[in-house]
Short mmCIF file of C-alpha atoms in Angstrom, two decimals:
data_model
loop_
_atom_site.label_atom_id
_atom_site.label_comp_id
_atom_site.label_asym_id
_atom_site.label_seq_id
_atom_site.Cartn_x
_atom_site.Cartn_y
_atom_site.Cartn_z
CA UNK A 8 -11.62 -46.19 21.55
CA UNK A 9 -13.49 -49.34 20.64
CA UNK A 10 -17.42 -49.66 21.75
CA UNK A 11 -15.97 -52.38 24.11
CA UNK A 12 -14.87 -49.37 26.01
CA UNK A 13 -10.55 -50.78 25.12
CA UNK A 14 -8.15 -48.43 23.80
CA UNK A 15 -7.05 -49.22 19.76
CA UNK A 16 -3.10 -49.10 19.18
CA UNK A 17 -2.83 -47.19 16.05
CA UNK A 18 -0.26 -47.52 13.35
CA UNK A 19 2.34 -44.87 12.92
CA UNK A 20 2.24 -42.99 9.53
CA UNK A 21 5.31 -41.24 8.35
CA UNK A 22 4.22 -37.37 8.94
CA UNK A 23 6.14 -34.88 6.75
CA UNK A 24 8.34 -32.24 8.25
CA UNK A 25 7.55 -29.10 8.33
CA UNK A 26 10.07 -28.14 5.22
CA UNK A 27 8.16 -29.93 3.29
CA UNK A 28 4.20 -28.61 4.75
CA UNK A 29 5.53 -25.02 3.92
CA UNK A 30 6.87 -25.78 0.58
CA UNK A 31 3.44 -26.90 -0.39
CA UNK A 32 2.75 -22.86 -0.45
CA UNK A 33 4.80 -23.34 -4.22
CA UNK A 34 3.08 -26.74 -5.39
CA UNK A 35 -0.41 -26.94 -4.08
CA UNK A 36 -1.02 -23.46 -4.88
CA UNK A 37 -4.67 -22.49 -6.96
CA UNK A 38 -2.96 -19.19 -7.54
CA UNK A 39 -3.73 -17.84 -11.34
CA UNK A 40 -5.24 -20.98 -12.10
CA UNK A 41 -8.64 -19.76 -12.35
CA UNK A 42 -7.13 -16.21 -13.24
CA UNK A 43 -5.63 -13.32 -11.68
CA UNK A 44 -9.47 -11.89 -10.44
CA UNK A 45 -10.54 -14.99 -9.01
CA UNK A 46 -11.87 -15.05 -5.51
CA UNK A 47 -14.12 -18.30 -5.89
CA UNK A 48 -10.65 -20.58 -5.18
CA UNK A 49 -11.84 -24.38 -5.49
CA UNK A 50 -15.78 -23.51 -5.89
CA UNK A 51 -14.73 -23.37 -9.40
CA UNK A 52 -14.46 -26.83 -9.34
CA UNK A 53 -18.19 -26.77 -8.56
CA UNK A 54 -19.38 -26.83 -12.65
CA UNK A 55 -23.13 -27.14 -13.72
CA UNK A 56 -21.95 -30.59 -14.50
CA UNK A 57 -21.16 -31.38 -11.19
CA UNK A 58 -24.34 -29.70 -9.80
CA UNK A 59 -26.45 -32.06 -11.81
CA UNK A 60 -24.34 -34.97 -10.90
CA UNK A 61 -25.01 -33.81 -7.33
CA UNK A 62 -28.73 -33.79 -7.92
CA UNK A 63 -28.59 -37.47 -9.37
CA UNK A 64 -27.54 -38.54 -6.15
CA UNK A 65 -31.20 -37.99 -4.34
CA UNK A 66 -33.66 -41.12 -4.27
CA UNK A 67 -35.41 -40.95 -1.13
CA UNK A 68 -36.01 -37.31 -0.88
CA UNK A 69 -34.06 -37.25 3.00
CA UNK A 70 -32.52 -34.18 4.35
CA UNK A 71 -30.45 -34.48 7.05
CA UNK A 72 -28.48 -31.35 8.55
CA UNK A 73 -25.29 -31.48 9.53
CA UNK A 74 -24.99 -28.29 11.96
CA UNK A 75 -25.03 -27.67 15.74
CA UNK A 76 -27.38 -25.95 17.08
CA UNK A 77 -25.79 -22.64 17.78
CA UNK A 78 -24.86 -22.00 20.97
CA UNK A 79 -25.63 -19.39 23.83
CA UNK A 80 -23.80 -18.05 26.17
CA UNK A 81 -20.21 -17.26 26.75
CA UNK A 82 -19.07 -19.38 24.13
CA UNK A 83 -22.15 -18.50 21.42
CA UNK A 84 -24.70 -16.36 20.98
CA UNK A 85 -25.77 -13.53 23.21
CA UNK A 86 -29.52 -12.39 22.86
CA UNK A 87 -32.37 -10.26 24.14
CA UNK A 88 -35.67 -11.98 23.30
CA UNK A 89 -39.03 -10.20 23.87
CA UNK A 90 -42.65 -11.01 23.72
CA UNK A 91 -44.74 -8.02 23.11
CA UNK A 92 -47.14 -7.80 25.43
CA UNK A 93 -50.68 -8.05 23.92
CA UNK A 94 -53.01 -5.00 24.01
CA UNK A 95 -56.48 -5.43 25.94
CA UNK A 96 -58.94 -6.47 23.35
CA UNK A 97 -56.16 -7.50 21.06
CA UNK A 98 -55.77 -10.67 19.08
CA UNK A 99 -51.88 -10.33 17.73
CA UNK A 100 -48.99 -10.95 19.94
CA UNK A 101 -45.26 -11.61 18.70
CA UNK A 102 -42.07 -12.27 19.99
CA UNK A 103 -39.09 -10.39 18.59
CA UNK A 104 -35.04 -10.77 19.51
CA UNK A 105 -31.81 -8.41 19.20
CA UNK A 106 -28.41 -10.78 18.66
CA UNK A 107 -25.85 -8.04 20.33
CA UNK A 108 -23.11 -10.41 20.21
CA UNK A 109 -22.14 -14.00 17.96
CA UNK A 110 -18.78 -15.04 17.79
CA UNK A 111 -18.74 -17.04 14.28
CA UNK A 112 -14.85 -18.41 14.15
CA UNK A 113 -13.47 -21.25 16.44
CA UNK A 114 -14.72 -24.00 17.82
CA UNK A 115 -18.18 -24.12 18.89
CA UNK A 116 -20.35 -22.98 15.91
CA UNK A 117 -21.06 -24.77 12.59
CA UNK A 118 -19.40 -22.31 10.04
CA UNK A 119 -18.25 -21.62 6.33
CA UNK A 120 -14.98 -20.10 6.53
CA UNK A 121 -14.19 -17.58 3.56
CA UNK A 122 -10.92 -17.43 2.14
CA UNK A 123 -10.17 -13.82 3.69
CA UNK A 124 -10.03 -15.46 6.88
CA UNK A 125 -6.35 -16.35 6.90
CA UNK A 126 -3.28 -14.35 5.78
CA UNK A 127 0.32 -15.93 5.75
CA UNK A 128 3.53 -13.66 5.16
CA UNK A 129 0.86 -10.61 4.66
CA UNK A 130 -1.31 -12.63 1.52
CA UNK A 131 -4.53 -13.85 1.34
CA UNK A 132 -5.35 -16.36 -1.45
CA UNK A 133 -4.63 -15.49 -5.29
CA UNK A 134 -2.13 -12.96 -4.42
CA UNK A 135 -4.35 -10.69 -2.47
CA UNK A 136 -2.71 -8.05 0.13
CA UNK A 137 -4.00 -8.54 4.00
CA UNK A 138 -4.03 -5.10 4.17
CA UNK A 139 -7.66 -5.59 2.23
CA UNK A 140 -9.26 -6.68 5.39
CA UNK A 141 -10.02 -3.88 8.38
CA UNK A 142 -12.20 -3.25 10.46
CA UNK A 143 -14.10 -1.81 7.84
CA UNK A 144 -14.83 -4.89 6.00
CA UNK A 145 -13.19 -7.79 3.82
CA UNK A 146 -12.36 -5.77 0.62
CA UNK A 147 -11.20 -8.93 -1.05
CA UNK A 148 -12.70 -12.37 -0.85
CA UNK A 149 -15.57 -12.44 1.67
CA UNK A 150 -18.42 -14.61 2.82
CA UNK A 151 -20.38 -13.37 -0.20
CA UNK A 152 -18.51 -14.84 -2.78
CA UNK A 153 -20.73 -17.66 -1.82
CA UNK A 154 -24.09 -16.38 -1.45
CA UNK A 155 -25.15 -18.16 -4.54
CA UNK A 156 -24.97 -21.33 -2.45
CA UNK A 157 -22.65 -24.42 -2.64
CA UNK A 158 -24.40 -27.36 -4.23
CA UNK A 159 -22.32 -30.40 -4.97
CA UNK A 160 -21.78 -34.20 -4.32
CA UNK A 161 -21.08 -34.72 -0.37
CA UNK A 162 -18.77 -37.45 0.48
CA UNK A 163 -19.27 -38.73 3.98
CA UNK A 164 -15.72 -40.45 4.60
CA UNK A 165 -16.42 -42.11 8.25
CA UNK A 166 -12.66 -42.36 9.60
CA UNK A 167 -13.03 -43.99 13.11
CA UNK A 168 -15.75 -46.62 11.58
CA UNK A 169 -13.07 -47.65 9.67
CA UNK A 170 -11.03 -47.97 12.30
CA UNK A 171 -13.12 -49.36 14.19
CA UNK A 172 -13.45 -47.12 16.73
CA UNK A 173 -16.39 -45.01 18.62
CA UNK A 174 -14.30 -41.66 17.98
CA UNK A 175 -10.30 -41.14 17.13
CA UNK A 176 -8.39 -40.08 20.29
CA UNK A 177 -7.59 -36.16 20.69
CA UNK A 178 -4.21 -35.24 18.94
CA UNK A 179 -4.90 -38.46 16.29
CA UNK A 180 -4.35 -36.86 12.88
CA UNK A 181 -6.20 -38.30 9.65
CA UNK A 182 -4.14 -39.12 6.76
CA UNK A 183 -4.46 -40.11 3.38
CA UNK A 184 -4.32 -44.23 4.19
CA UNK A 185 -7.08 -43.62 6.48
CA UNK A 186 -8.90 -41.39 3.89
CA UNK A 187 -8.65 -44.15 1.12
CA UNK A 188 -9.60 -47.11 3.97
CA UNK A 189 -12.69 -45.17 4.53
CA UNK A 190 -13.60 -45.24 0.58
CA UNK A 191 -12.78 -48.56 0.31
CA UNK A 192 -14.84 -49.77 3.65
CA UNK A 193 -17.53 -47.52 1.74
CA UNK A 194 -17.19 -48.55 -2.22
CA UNK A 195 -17.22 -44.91 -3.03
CA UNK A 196 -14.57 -42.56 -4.50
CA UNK A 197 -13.60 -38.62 -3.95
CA UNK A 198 -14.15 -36.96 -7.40
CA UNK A 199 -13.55 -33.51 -8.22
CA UNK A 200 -15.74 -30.92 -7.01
CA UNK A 201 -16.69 -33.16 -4.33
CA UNK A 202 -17.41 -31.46 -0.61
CA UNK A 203 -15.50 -34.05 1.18
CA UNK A 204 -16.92 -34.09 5.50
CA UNK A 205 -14.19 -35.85 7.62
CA UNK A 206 -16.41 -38.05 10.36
CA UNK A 207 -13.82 -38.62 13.69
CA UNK A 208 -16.23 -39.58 15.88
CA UNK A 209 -15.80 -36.36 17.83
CA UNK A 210 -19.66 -35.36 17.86
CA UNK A 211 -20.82 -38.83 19.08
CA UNK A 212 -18.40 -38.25 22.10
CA UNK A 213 -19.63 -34.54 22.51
CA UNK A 214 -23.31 -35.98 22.34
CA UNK A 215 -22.26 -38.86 24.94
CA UNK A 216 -20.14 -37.05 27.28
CA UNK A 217 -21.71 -33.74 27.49
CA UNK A 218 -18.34 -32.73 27.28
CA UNK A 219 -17.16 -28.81 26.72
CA UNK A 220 -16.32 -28.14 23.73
CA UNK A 221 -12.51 -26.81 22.58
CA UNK A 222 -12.18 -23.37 23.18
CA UNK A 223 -8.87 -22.49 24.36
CA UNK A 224 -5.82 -22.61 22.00
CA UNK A 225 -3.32 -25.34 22.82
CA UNK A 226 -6.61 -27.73 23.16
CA UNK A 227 -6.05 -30.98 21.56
CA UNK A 228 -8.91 -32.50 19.32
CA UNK A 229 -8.76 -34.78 16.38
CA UNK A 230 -8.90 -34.09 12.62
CA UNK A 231 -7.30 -33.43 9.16
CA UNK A 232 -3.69 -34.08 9.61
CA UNK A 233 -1.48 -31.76 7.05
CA UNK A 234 -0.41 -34.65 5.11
CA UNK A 235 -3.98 -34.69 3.47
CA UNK A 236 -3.42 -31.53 1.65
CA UNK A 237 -1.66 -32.87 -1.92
CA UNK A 238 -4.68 -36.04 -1.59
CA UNK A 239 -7.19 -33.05 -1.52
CA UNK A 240 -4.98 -31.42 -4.25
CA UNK A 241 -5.07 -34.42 -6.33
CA UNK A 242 -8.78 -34.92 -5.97
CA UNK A 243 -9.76 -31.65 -6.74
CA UNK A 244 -11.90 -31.36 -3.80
CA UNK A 245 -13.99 -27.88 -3.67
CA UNK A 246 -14.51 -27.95 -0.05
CA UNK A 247 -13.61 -29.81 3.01
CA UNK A 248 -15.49 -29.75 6.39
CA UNK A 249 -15.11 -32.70 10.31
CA UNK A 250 -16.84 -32.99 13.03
CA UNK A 251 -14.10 -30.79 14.88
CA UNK A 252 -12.50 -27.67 13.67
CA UNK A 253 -10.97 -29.37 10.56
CA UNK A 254 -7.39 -28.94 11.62
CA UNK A 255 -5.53 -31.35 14.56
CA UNK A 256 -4.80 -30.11 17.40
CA UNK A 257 -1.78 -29.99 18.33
CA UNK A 258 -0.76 -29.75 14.46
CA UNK A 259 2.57 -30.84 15.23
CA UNK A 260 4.83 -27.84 13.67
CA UNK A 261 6.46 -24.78 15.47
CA UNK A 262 5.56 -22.65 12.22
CA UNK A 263 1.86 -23.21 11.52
CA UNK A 264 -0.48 -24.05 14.46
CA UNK A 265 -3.35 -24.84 11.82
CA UNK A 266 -1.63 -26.01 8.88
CA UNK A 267 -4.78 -27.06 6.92
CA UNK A 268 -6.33 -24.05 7.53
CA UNK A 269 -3.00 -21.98 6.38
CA UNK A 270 -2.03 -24.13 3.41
CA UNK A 271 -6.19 -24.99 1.96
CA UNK A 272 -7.30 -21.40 2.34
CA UNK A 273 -4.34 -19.00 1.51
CA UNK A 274 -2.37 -21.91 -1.10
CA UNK A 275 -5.33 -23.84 -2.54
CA UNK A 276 -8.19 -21.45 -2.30
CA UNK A 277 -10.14 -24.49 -0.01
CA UNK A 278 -13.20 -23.42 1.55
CA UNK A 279 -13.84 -25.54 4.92
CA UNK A 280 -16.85 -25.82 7.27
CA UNK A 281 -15.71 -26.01 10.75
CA UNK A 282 -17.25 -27.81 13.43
CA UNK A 283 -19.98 -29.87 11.79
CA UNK A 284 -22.31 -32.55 13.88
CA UNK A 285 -22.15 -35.46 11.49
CA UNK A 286 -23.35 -38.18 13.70
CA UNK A 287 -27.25 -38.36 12.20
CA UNK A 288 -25.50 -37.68 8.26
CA UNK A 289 -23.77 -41.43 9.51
CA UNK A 290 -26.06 -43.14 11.06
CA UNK A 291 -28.30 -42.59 7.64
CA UNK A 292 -25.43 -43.35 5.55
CA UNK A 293 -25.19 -46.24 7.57
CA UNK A 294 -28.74 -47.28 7.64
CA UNK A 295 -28.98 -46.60 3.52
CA UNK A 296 -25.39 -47.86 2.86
CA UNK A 297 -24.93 -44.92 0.46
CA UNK A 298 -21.98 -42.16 1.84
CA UNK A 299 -22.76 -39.58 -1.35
CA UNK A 300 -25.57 -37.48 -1.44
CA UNK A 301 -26.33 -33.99 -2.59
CA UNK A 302 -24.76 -31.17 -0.21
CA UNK A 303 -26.13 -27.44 -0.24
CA UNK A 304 -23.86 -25.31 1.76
CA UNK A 305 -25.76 -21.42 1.70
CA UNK A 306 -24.06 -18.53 3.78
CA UNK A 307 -25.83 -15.57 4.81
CA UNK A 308 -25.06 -12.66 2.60
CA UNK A 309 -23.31 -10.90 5.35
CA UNK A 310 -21.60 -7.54 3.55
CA UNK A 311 -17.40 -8.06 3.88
CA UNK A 312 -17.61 -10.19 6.44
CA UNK A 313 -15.06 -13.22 7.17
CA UNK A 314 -17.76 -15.98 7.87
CA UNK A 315 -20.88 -17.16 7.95
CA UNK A 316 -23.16 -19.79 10.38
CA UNK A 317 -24.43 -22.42 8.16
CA UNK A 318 -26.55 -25.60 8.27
CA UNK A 319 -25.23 -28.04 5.96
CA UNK A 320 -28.10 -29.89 4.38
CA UNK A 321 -27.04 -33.38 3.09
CA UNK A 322 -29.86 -34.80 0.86
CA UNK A 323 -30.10 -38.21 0.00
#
């Protein structure tokens, strides 16, 4: 939709068929590549060298976060908060809280995804049996494989401003074209190691509409189409995170409902942040005409646990 309030015709891409998303299992896969132990999947790609090249990236000394708050409610966080009362005579008070419920996954919450999150014909990435994961924890490849932090070069690549468009229409898929319009619109280039955050517009209409959120499945919601996944490949990208939950909705196949999330965690070993707010990361991008910056991505250290809440903090 243009700011004129007029609907944009967009131009078809070619999509591939399904055949072809699932054969991507064989040819985009990570597996053994870092070794037959590894659980870091693309972080790898996240060097010392890249680290520093990250740091070179921050002039002003701006931080910007790219989370939502988290929500309460049915859809968020259930909590008990309590101010103690104070004593007679007494000069310390303090509040305290008990979280009793948080659900982390889907489409509401700003969070890092770990690669146990998703199995596919009983694996999980590098080979690893689903079986690993029960109720007793993630005994393979959980959140705290990242609890040193993420730290890398963020690329903001802002889709619907090059399309010229407040926010991409739910159901619109991103593909590579639009990927490499956004760069050149931008004069800047995915490199490997790079965390790569997809802008659709979808927060600006969130913030505007006052819209719910998607929380049923079947929804419909712009975002990473699964053509992307070989231009991620071929960029070595470490990590991928949108303003929505990465994936579009409806994905288009009978097979795989979320065919980025299948194919980048179980295949590639991709990590992805889901549901990101990315409006104030543009508007400062905009405002400094600079879309890379330094990205620190830090997940609780939550014992054998699928996920984490996060605040992305993009600093420029």
């Amino acid at each position: 939709m243009r700011r004129d309030g007029t609907r944009v015709k967009m131009t078809a891409m070619a999509a591939p068929d399904e055949t072809e998303v699932l054969s991507w299992f064989e040819s985009l896969s990570n597996w053994g590549r870092w070794g037959p132990d590894d659980e870091l999947g693309t972080l790898n790609l996240v060097t010392p060298q890249v680290t520093r090249r990250a740091a070179g990236t921050v002039t002003e000394g701006l931080t910007v976060s790219c989370a939502w708050d988290v929500p309460t409610g049915a859809h968020g966080l259930a909590r008990e908060i309590t101010a103690v009362p104070i004593a007679p005579g007494a000069r310390l008070g303090f509040s305290t809280e008990q979280i009793t419920a948080l659900t982390v996954h889907g489409y509401t919450a700003t969070h890092l995804d770990a690669l146990c999150h998703i199995f596919w014909d009983g694996k999980m990435y590098n080979d690893r049996p689903a079986e690993l994961v029960s109720n007793d924890g993630a005994g393979a490849l959980p959140i705290t494989v990242a609890k040193s932090g993420i730290v890398t070069r963020g690329v903001l690549l802002d889709v619907c401003g090059a399309r010229g468009v407040d926010w991409l229409e739910p159901g619109q898929g991103v593909m590579p074209e639009d990927l490499e319009a956004a760069e050149i619109r931008q004069g800047v280039r995915v490199e490997p190691g790079d965390a790569v955050l997809l802008r659709t517009g979808f927060g600006r209409y969130r913030h505007q509409s006052g819209d719910r959120v998607v929380t049923e499945p079947g929804s419909r919601q712009p975002g990473w189409h699964a053509g992307t996944l070989p231009w991620l490949r071929e960029r070595d990208v470490a990590l991928i995170g949108c303003d929505t939950a990465n994936d579009v909705m409806p994905a288009g196949y009978r097979q795989m409902a979320l065919p980025v999330h299948i194919i980048g965690l179980v295949a590639m070993g991709l990590w992805l942040v889901d549901n990101c707010d990315l409006e104030a990361l543009a508007s400062t991008a905009e405002r400094l005409t600079r879309w890379e910056f330094q990205l620190a991505v830090c997940p609780l250290a939550l014992s054998g646990l699928t996920s984490s809440l996060v605040n992305p903090i993009a600093t420029f």
